[in-house]
């Protein structure tokens, strides 16, 4: 199995690196990108490899997020930095979601529409469940979907699981082990089956990326600036995801009287998440509501969940209300999260979000997930969980032309 598919390469960023120019690289993905792992290590390698270049790296990784949120934040988190190269890493959180192909294409088309000179590189991480696939000669389903996009747009891609699975087969790597365990002569790759250890696990990812980068450079045969192709028709017919956006909540919304706005100046939680949101809209009482009027096919919320999270009763265009629970089995601590409502016909819509009077059986949620630590946390802090708080950060929209 190959771990790199060079396709049309990285002609523009490589030329700028070799010329000693200023180069901006955006690392765009989930938790493996946000961590101080391959992102930092590849940046260091590039700076050592091209000492005359002024490399400016942007950390656009957000834990627990996939390409759907990625589509919405391309403008704010990627394009405003005017990147020369964008790493795209969403396979881990997308999994085999059938919409992954459309969403990844939405990211590519947004970048291409802004600049035909920005190079893009797909990197595919892996989880423990993927090792058997690699050992049997198969890439994970999510990567195969993204490879269709890579083929269509000539984007190079790197399968990080090939080297890892080889090391497992050779007995040189144990994929998952507890933090308090060491095995002489072998690399412990993760402690949770998902996130590589730092530096050992991420060093394997980094070595694969840098080796692949050198191969892509050696195959480069395009002198001067290269104009990347943007086909008029998307690979996925009528793909709406290139029209996704992330907006301030107050841009299209009406709040009831019960909402307050938390800022880094008056809230420790808002300070903690100031890297994501300038502030948070908070409500805690059933009946508090927010109404959004928008044009498009999808609406979503980017929010902060926690032990105190409640439920939203949602009404779309005056239809039957339904419940969107903002408490999940991850919420034994505060964390960023998001949700998209089901797709709607393209047009004008009014969506009403109201804090629900009902409460989730949070103890049952933890018990069903089998997480003993979370269940114990619930028993120790029942008052934290006996609340119905909603904290909203950004509005997510998909707005294709009518």
Tab-separated table of C-alpha atoms in Angstrom:
chain	number	residue	atom	x	y	z
A	1	UNK	CA	0.000	0.000	0.000
A	2	UNK	CA	1.175	3.507	-0.791
A	3	UNK	CA	1.286	6.157	1.885
A	4	UNK	CA	1.545	9.127	-0.497
A	5	UNK	CA	-0.281	10.060	-3.707
A	6	UNK	CA	1.497	13.154	-5.115
A	7	UNK	CA	-0.996	14.034	-7.868
A	8	UNK	CA	-0.399	17.681	-8.903
A	9	UNK	CA	1.821	18.246	-5.912
A	10	UNK	CA	2.508	21.376	-3.874
A	11	UNK	CA	4.129	23.559	-6.542
A	12	UNK	CA	3.471	27.012	-5.161
A	13	UNK	CA	4.405	26.504	-1.515
A	14	UNK	CA	7.543	24.529	-2.416
A	15	UNK	CA	8.715	27.292	-4.727
A	16	UNK	CA	8.144	29.925	-2.038
A	17	UNK	CA	9.968	27.824	0.540
A	18	UNK	CA	12.931	27.352	-1.784
A	19	UNK	CA	12.979	31.063	-2.608
A	20	UNK	CA	13.114	31.935	1.099
A	21	UNK	CA	9.801	33.802	0.976
A	22	UNK	CA	7.227	34.279	3.701
A	23	UNK	CA	5.003	31.205	3.789
A	24	UNK	CA	1.734	30.800	5.692
A	25	UNK	CA	0.622	27.261	6.527
A	26	UNK	CA	-2.809	26.575	8.034
A	27	UNK	CA	-3.240	23.261	9.852
A	28	UNK	CA	-6.971	22.573	9.587
A	29	UNK	CA	-8.554	19.621	11.367
A	30	UNK	CA	-9.549	18.015	14.647
A	31	UNK	CA	-7.803	17.137	17.892
A	32	UNK	CA	-4.789	15.451	16.297
A	33	UNK	CA	-4.127	18.725	14.490
A	34	UNK	CA	-4.778	20.942	17.478
A	35	UNK	CA	-2.373	19.008	19.723
A	36	UNK	CA	1.326	19.810	19.954
A	37	UNK	CA	2.080	16.829	17.724
A	38	UNK	CA	2.578	16.489	13.966
A	39	UNK	CA	1.574	20.127	13.453
A	40	UNK	CA	4.431	21.497	15.548
A	41	UNK	CA	6.868	18.803	14.409
A	42	UNK	CA	6.302	19.361	10.686
A	43	UNK	CA	6.544	23.115	11.137
A	44	UNK	CA	9.901	22.649	12.882
A	45	UNK	CA	11.083	20.302	10.132
A	46	UNK	CA	10.108	22.740	7.388
A	47	UNK	CA	11.863	25.598	9.133
A	48	UNK	CA	15.020	23.485	9.458
A	49	UNK	CA	14.729	22.243	5.868
A	50	UNK	CA	14.178	25.782	4.508
A	51	UNK	CA	16.057	28.069	6.932
A	52	UNK	CA	15.761	31.161	4.718
A	53	UNK	CA	11.962	30.978	4.564
A	54	UNK	CA	9.787	32.849	7.058
A	55	UNK	CA	7.238	30.179	7.987
A	56	UNK	CA	4.078	31.293	9.745
A	57	UNK	CA	1.921	28.436	11.026
A	58	UNK	CA	-1.737	28.742	12.034
A	59	UNK	CA	-3.334	26.231	14.385
A	60	UNK	CA	-6.871	25.769	13.018
A	61	UNK	CA	-7.525	22.450	14.753
A	62	UNK	CA	-10.549	22.079	17.035
A	63	UNK	CA	-11.076	18.993	19.179
A	64	UNK	CA	-13.989	16.749	18.338
A	65	UNK	CA	-14.961	18.424	15.069
A	66	UNK	CA	-15.477	17.100	11.560
A	67	UNK	CA	-15.605	18.450	8.043
A	68	UNK	CA	-19.196	19.693	8.458
A	69	UNK	CA	-18.104	22.302	10.980
A	70	UNK	CA	-14.930	22.653	8.913
A	71	UNK	CA	-16.962	23.817	5.915
A	72	UNK	CA	-18.621	26.495	8.026
A	73	UNK	CA	-15.347	27.858	9.403
A	74	UNK	CA	-13.196	27.938	6.253
A	75	UNK	CA	-13.541	31.691	5.880
A	76	UNK	CA	-12.889	32.659	9.497
A	77	UNK	CA	-10.267	30.046	10.402
A	78	UNK	CA	-8.455	29.431	7.098
A	79	UNK	CA	-8.953	31.948	4.316
A	80	UNK	CA	-8.542	35.111	6.368
A	81	UNK	CA	-4.911	34.067	6.929
A	82	UNK	CA	-4.286	33.976	3.148
A	83	UNK	CA	-2.515	30.595	3.326
A	84	UNK	CA	0.021	29.209	0.899
A	85	UNK	CA	-0.634	25.656	2.117
A	86	UNK	CA	-3.574	24.095	3.954
A	87	UNK	CA	-3.285	20.749	5.713
A	88	UNK	CA	-6.765	19.144	5.833
A	89	UNK	CA	-7.244	16.449	8.514
A	90	UNK	CA	-10.812	15.306	9.184
A	91	UNK	CA	-10.907	11.553	8.504
A	92	UNK	CA	-10.716	10.647	12.189
A	93	UNK	CA	-13.846	12.559	13.191
A	94	UNK	CA	-15.741	12.057	9.937
A	95	UNK	CA	-15.320	8.295	10.046
A	96	UNK	CA	-17.381	6.735	7.297
A	97	UNK	CA	-20.062	9.450	7.230
A	98	UNK	CA	-21.490	9.291	3.697
A	99	UNK	CA	-21.603	13.094	3.528
A	100	UNK	CA	-17.871	13.348	4.174
A	101	UNK	CA	-17.064	13.448	0.467
A	102	UNK	CA	-19.420	16.379	-0.139
A	103	UNK	CA	-18.128	18.273	2.890
A	104	UNK	CA	-14.462	17.824	2.029
A	105	UNK	CA	-15.249	19.018	-1.481
A	106	UNK	CA	-17.012	22.022	0.058
A	107	UNK	CA	-13.794	22.909	1.881
A	108	UNK	CA	-11.720	22.519	-1.298
A	109	UNK	CA	-14.040	24.604	-3.444
A	110	UNK	CA	-14.126	27.441	-0.914
A	111	UNK	CA	-10.323	27.549	-0.885
A	112	UNK	CA	-10.048	27.283	-4.664
A	113	UNK	CA	-12.630	30.027	-5.244
A	114	UNK	CA	-10.614	32.404	-3.079
A	115	UNK	CA	-7.174	31.504	-4.450
A	116	UNK	CA	-6.075	29.218	-7.303
A	117	UNK	CA	-2.519	29.447	-5.951
A	118	UNK	CA	-3.121	27.957	-2.494
A	119	UNK	CA	-1.834	24.380	-2.247
A	120	UNK	CA	-3.862	21.799	-0.308
A	121	UNK	CA	-2.642	18.580	1.311
A	122	UNK	CA	-4.935	15.864	2.685
A	123	UNK	CA	-3.601	13.869	5.640
A	124	UNK	CA	-5.423	10.799	6.936
A	125	UNK	CA	-4.924	9.769	10.552
A	126	UNK	CA	-6.101	6.415	11.892
A	127	UNK	CA	-7.723	4.804	14.917
A	128	UNK	CA	-6.998	1.381	16.343
A	129	UNK	CA	-10.028	-0.070	14.597
A	130	UNK	CA	-8.425	0.844	11.230
A	131	UNK	CA	-5.238	-1.205	11.716
A	132	UNK	CA	-6.790	-4.509	10.601
A	133	UNK	CA	-8.015	-2.803	7.417
A	134	UNK	CA	-4.524	-1.555	6.557
A	135	UNK	CA	-3.012	-4.951	7.297
A	136	UNK	CA	-5.477	-6.552	4.878
A	137	UNK	CA	-4.633	-4.009	2.179
A	138	UNK	CA	-7.565	-1.615	2.595
A	139	UNK	CA	-7.702	2.082	3.419
A	140	UNK	CA	-10.402	3.301	5.784
A	141	UNK	CA	-13.758	4.199	4.223
A	142	UNK	CA	-13.498	7.898	5.058
A	143	UNK	CA	-10.117	8.190	3.365
A	144	UNK	CA	-11.430	6.459	0.234
A	145	UNK	CA	-14.230	9.025	-0.029
A	146	UNK	CA	-11.776	11.882	0.359
A	147	UNK	CA	-9.497	10.279	-2.223
A	148	UNK	CA	-12.239	10.741	-4.809
A	149	UNK	CA	-12.119	14.463	-4.069
A	150	UNK	CA	-8.310	14.429	-4.163
A	151	UNK	CA	-8.355	12.747	-7.589
A	152	UNK	CA	-10.913	15.195	-8.968
A	153	UNK	CA	-8.967	18.277	-7.856
A	154	UNK	CA	-5.405	16.947	-8.147
A	155	UNK	CA	-4.711	17.253	-4.408
A	156	UNK	CA	-1.844	15.241	-2.884
A	157	UNK	CA	-2.710	12.971	0.029
A	158	UNK	CA	-0.834	11.111	2.742
A	159	UNK	CA	-2.139	7.956	4.452
A	160	UNK	CA	-0.522	8.002	7.878
A	161	UNK	CA	-1.864	4.556	8.750
A	162	UNK	CA	0.387	2.660	6.342
A	163	UNK	CA	3.586	3.144	8.345
A	164	UNK	CA	1.800	2.622	11.661
A	165	UNK	CA	0.241	-0.673	10.555
A	166	UNK	CA	3.615	-1.915	9.258
A	167	UNK	CA	5.171	-1.232	12.662
A	168	UNK	CA	2.333	-3.095	14.389
A	169	UNK	CA	2.857	-6.091	12.102
A	170	UNK	CA	6.587	-6.056	12.784
A	171	UNK	CA	6.045	-5.990	16.549
A	172	UNK	CA	7.726	-2.604	16.912
A	173	UNK	CA	4.592	-0.717	17.945
A	174	UNK	CA	1.766	-1.338	20.397
A	175	UNK	CA	-1.197	0.712	19.281
A	176	UNK	CA	-2.843	1.276	22.679
A	177	UNK	CA	-1.579	0.847	26.216
A	178	UNK	CA	-2.183	2.507	29.572
A	179	UNK	CA	-0.081	5.517	30.475
A	180	UNK	CA	1.544	3.684	33.365
A	181	UNK	CA	2.793	0.862	31.128
A	182	UNK	CA	6.052	0.821	29.174
A	183	UNK	CA	7.193	-1.981	26.873
A	184	UNK	CA	10.943	-2.041	26.160
A	185	UNK	CA	11.832	-1.967	22.474
A	186	UNK	CA	8.392	-0.897	21.287
A	187	UNK	CA	6.572	2.379	20.736
A	188	UNK	CA	3.316	2.962	22.616
A	189	UNK	CA	1.285	4.719	19.945
A	190	UNK	CA	-1.782	5.863	21.915
A	191	UNK	CA	-3.299	5.682	25.376
A	192	UNK	CA	-6.874	5.957	24.096
A	193	UNK	CA	-6.838	4.199	20.676
A	194	UNK	CA	-7.188	7.564	18.883
A	195	UNK	CA	-4.630	10.221	19.849
A	196	UNK	CA	-0.932	9.429	19.279
A	197	UNK	CA	1.469	9.945	22.140
A	198	UNK	CA	3.735	12.988	22.080
A	199	UNK	CA	6.429	12.844	20.931
A	200	UNK	CA	6.710	9.117	20.070
A	201	UNK	CA	3.416	8.506	18.286
A	202	UNK	CA	3.250	11.831	16.507
A	203	UNK	CA	6.865	11.404	15.429
A	204	UNK	CA	5.745	8.487	13.249
A	205	UNK	CA	3.080	10.685	11.670
A	206	UNK	CA	5.665	13.430	11.177
A	207	UNK	CA	8.241	11.119	9.591
A	208	UNK	CA	5.630	9.924	7.098
A	209	UNK	CA	4.616	13.493	6.240
A	210	UNK	CA	8.177	14.791	5.819
A	211	UNK	CA	9.231	11.767	3.768
A	212	UNK	CA	6.181	12.261	1.552
A	213	UNK	CA	6.849	15.996	1.269
A	214	UNK	CA	10.334	15.261	-0.055
A	215	UNK	CA	8.949	12.817	-2.609
A	216	UNK	CA	6.395	15.376	-3.778
A	217	UNK	CA	9.177	17.956	-4.103
A	218	UNK	CA	11.345	15.568	-6.136
A	219	UNK	CA	8.485	14.920	-8.553
A	220	UNK	CA	7.754	18.618	-8.972
A	221	UNK	CA	8.038	19.697	-12.618
A	222	UNK	CA	6.067	22.942	-12.688
A	223	UNK	CA	8.283	26.031	-13.017
A	224	UNK	CA	6.720	29.290	-11.873
A	225	UNK	CA	3.352	29.740	-10.197
A	226	UNK	CA	0.848	26.978	-10.825
A	227	UNK	CA	-2.851	27.779	-11.222
A	228	UNK	CA	-4.908	25.057	-9.587
A	229	UNK	CA	-7.938	23.791	-11.460
A	230	UNK	CA	-11.466	24.531	-10.228
A	231	UNK	CA	-13.981	22.510	-12.273
A	232	UNK	CA	-17.206	24.363	-12.923
A	233	UNK	CA	-19.238	21.371	-11.776
A	234	UNK	CA	-18.587	19.862	-8.352
A	235	UNK	CA	-17.817	16.174	-8.003
A	236	UNK	CA	-20.911	15.746	-5.820
A	237	UNK	CA	-23.877	17.022	-7.865
A	238	UNK	CA	-25.618	20.094	-6.424
A	239	UNK	CA	-23.199	20.080	-3.505
A	240	UNK	CA	-24.345	22.791	-1.054
A	241	UNK	CA	-21.399	22.600	1.358
A	242	UNK	CA	-19.211	25.130	-0.449
A	243	UNK	CA	-21.787	27.689	0.712
A	244	UNK	CA	-21.395	26.982	4.427
A	245	UNK	CA	-20.563	29.808	6.832
A	246	UNK	CA	-20.134	30.564	10.516
A	247	UNK	CA	-21.713	33.814	11.729
A	248	UNK	CA	-22.155	35.759	14.989
A	249	UNK	CA	-25.355	34.689	16.707
A	250	UNK	CA	-26.819	38.169	16.869
A	251	UNK	CA	-26.562	38.681	13.096
A	252	UNK	CA	-29.862	36.932	12.235
A	253	UNK	CA	-31.404	36.261	15.623
A	254	UNK	CA	-33.896	37.609	18.139
A	255	UNK	CA	-33.310	36.743	21.808
A	256	UNK	CA	-35.904	36.640	24.573
A	257	UNK	CA	-35.272	38.602	27.758
A	258	UNK	CA	-33.687	35.695	29.615
A	259	UNK	CA	-30.423	35.633	27.675
A	260	UNK	CA	-27.184	37.227	28.868
A	261	UNK	CA	-23.930	37.753	27.022
A	262	UNK	CA	-20.768	36.439	28.680
A	263	UNK	CA	-17.449	38.007	27.708
A	264	UNK	CA	-13.852	37.167	28.659
A	265	UNK	CA	-14.007	40.194	30.931
A	266	UNK	CA	-16.907	38.940	33.066
A	267	UNK	CA	-16.821	35.143	32.737
A	268	UNK	CA	-14.093	32.572	33.387
A	269	UNK	CA	-15.757	30.168	30.947
A	270	UNK	CA	-15.874	32.789	28.193
A	271	UNK	CA	-12.180	33.466	28.875
A	272	UNK	CA	-11.390	29.761	28.552
A	273	UNK	CA	-13.058	29.611	25.134
A	274	UNK	CA	-12.082	33.050	23.851
A	275	UNK	CA	-9.940	31.319	21.204
A	276	UNK	CA	-13.218	30.074	19.685
A	277	UNK	CA	-15.788	32.743	20.492
A	278	UNK	CA	-15.632	36.459	21.339
A	279	UNK	CA	-18.393	35.744	23.866
A	280	UNK	CA	-21.158	33.307	24.792
A	281	UNK	CA	-24.919	33.784	24.865
A	282	UNK	CA	-26.293	32.083	28.006
A	283	UNK	CA	-29.783	31.163	29.169
A	284	UNK	CA	-30.807	28.876	32.016
A	285	UNK	CA	-34.595	28.965	32.436
A	286	UNK	CA	-37.152	26.870	30.512
A	287	UNK	CA	-38.987	29.104	28.077
A	288	UNK	CA	-35.978	31.276	27.256
A	289	UNK	CA	-35.828	31.334	23.474
A	290	UNK	CA	-33.975	32.515	20.408
A	291	UNK	CA	-35.449	32.819	16.923
A	292	UNK	CA	-33.398	32.736	13.721
A	293	UNK	CA	-34.570	33.815	10.276
A	294	UNK	CA	-32.288	32.679	7.459
A	295	UNK	CA	-32.149	31.659	3.835
A	296	UNK	CA	-30.566	28.317	2.967
A	297	UNK	CA	-30.724	24.562	3.518
A	298	UNK	CA	-29.116	23.966	6.913
A	299	UNK	CA	-28.785	25.657	10.261
A	300	UNK	CA	-26.644	24.638	13.209
A	301	UNK	CA	-25.307	25.831	16.535
A	302	UNK	CA	-21.701	25.911	17.760
A	303	UNK	CA	-21.919	25.876	21.554
A	304	UNK	CA	-20.362	24.907	24.869
A	305	UNK	CA	-21.790	21.885	26.650
A	306	UNK	CA	-21.176	20.688	30.180
A	307	UNK	CA	-22.699	18.944	33.184
A	308	UNK	CA	-25.348	21.677	33.416
A	309	UNK	CA	-26.464	21.517	29.758
A	310	UNK	CA	-30.164	21.405	28.961
A	311	UNK	CA	-32.383	20.591	25.994
A	312	UNK	CA	-33.733	22.758	23.201
A	313	UNK	CA	-37.248	22.458	21.845
A	314	UNK	CA	-36.929	23.338	18.178
A	315	UNK	CA	-39.660	24.474	15.796
A	316	UNK	CA	-38.912	24.922	12.088
A	317	UNK	CA	-41.278	27.059	10.012
A	318	UNK	CA	-44.115	26.555	12.486
A	319	UNK	CA	-43.996	22.753	12.243
A	320	UNK	CA	-44.097	20.125	14.958
A	321	UNK	CA	-41.504	20.802	17.678
A	322	UNK	CA	-38.701	18.331	18.307
A	323	UNK	CA	-35.991	18.052	20.961
A	324	UNK	CA	-32.283	18.716	20.431
A	325	UNK	CA	-30.449	17.627	23.564
A	326	UNK	CA	-27.267	19.609	24.220
A	327	UNK	CA	-26.171	17.168	26.936
A	328	UNK	CA	-24.133	14.197	25.709
A	329	UNK	CA	-22.170	11.364	27.322
A	330	UNK	CA	-19.031	13.528	26.902
A	331	UNK	CA	-20.383	16.258	29.183
A	332	UNK	CA	-18.821	15.384	32.514
A	333	UNK	CA	-16.792	18.544	31.790
A	334	UNK	CA	-17.224	21.692	29.726
A	335	UNK	CA	-16.356	21.219	26.052
A	336	UNK	CA	-16.972	22.758	22.650
A	337	UNK	CA	-19.605	20.963	20.577
A	338	UNK	CA	-21.944	21.639	17.679
A	339	UNK	CA	-25.073	20.372	15.979
A	340	UNK	CA	-26.660	20.772	12.548
A	341	UNK	CA	-30.424	20.364	12.123
A	342	UNK	CA	-31.686	18.112	9.307
A	343	UNK	CA	-31.484	19.491	5.780
A	344	UNK	CA	-34.295	21.779	4.613
A	345	UNK	CA	-35.532	22.847	1.169
A	346	UNK	CA	-33.502	25.808	-0.053
A	347	UNK	CA	-35.347	28.993	0.831
A	348	UNK	CA	-36.463	31.263	3.660
A	349	UNK	CA	-36.854	29.634	7.080
A	350	UNK	CA	-37.702	30.616	10.629
A	351	UNK	CA	-36.287	28.428	13.389
A	352	UNK	CA	-37.301	28.836	17.029
A	353	UNK	CA	-35.036	27.391	19.751
A	354	UNK	CA	-36.570	27.282	23.239
A	355	UNK	CA	-35.132	25.855	26.462
A	356	UNK	CA	-37.236	22.798	27.180
A	357	UNK	CA	-39.041	22.239	30.474
A	358	UNK	CA	-38.093	18.549	30.478
A	359	UNK	CA	-34.777	17.287	31.818
A	360	UNK	CA	-32.510	14.586	30.487
A	361	UNK	CA	-31.812	11.583	32.715
A	362	UNK	CA	-28.098	12.354	32.745
A	363	UNK	CA	-27.185	9.485	35.038
A	364	UNK	CA	-28.776	7.086	32.522
A	365	UNK	CA	-26.792	8.685	29.684
A	366	UNK	CA	-23.543	7.972	31.513
A	367	UNK	CA	-24.609	4.456	32.497
A	368	UNK	CA	-25.507	3.643	28.884
A	369	UNK	CA	-22.088	4.845	27.723
A	370	UNK	CA	-20.369	2.554	30.220
A	371	UNK	CA	-18.180	5.386	31.530
A	372	UNK	CA	-17.718	4.691	35.229
A	373	UNK	CA	-15.712	7.880	35.740
A	374	UNK	CA	-18.558	10.045	34.440
A	375	UNK	CA	-21.128	8.188	36.535
A	376	UNK	CA	-19.015	8.776	39.634
A	377	UNK	CA	-18.717	12.467	38.734
A	378	UNK	CA	-22.515	12.661	38.542
A	379	UNK	CA	-22.844	11.087	42.004
A	380	UNK	CA	-20.343	13.548	43.475
A	381	UNK	CA	-21.882	16.678	41.908
A	382	UNK	CA	-25.642	16.123	41.430
A	383	UNK	CA	-26.385	19.862	41.700
A	384	UNK	CA	-24.168	20.610	38.691
A	385	UNK	CA	-26.219	18.241	36.555
A	386	UNK	CA	-29.629	19.366	37.815
A	387	UNK	CA	-29.690	22.407	35.526
A	388	UNK	CA	-30.904	23.359	32.043
A	389	UNK	CA	-28.227	25.772	30.819
A	390	UNK	CA	-27.570	26.597	27.160
A	391	UNK	CA	-24.443	28.496	26.051
A	392	UNK	CA	-24.275	29.449	22.376
A	393	UNK	CA	-21.186	30.688	20.548
A	394	UNK	CA	-21.793	30.873	16.785
A	395	UNK	CA	-24.485	30.276	14.198
A	396	UNK	CA	-23.767	27.717	11.438
A	397	UNK	CA	-25.476	28.032	8.046
A	398	UNK	CA	-25.425	26.397	4.634
A	399	UNK	CA	-26.717	28.875	2.054
A	400	UNK	CA	-26.487	27.745	-1.574
A	401	UNK	CA	-27.861	30.113	-4.227
A	402	UNK	CA	-31.589	29.839	-4.826
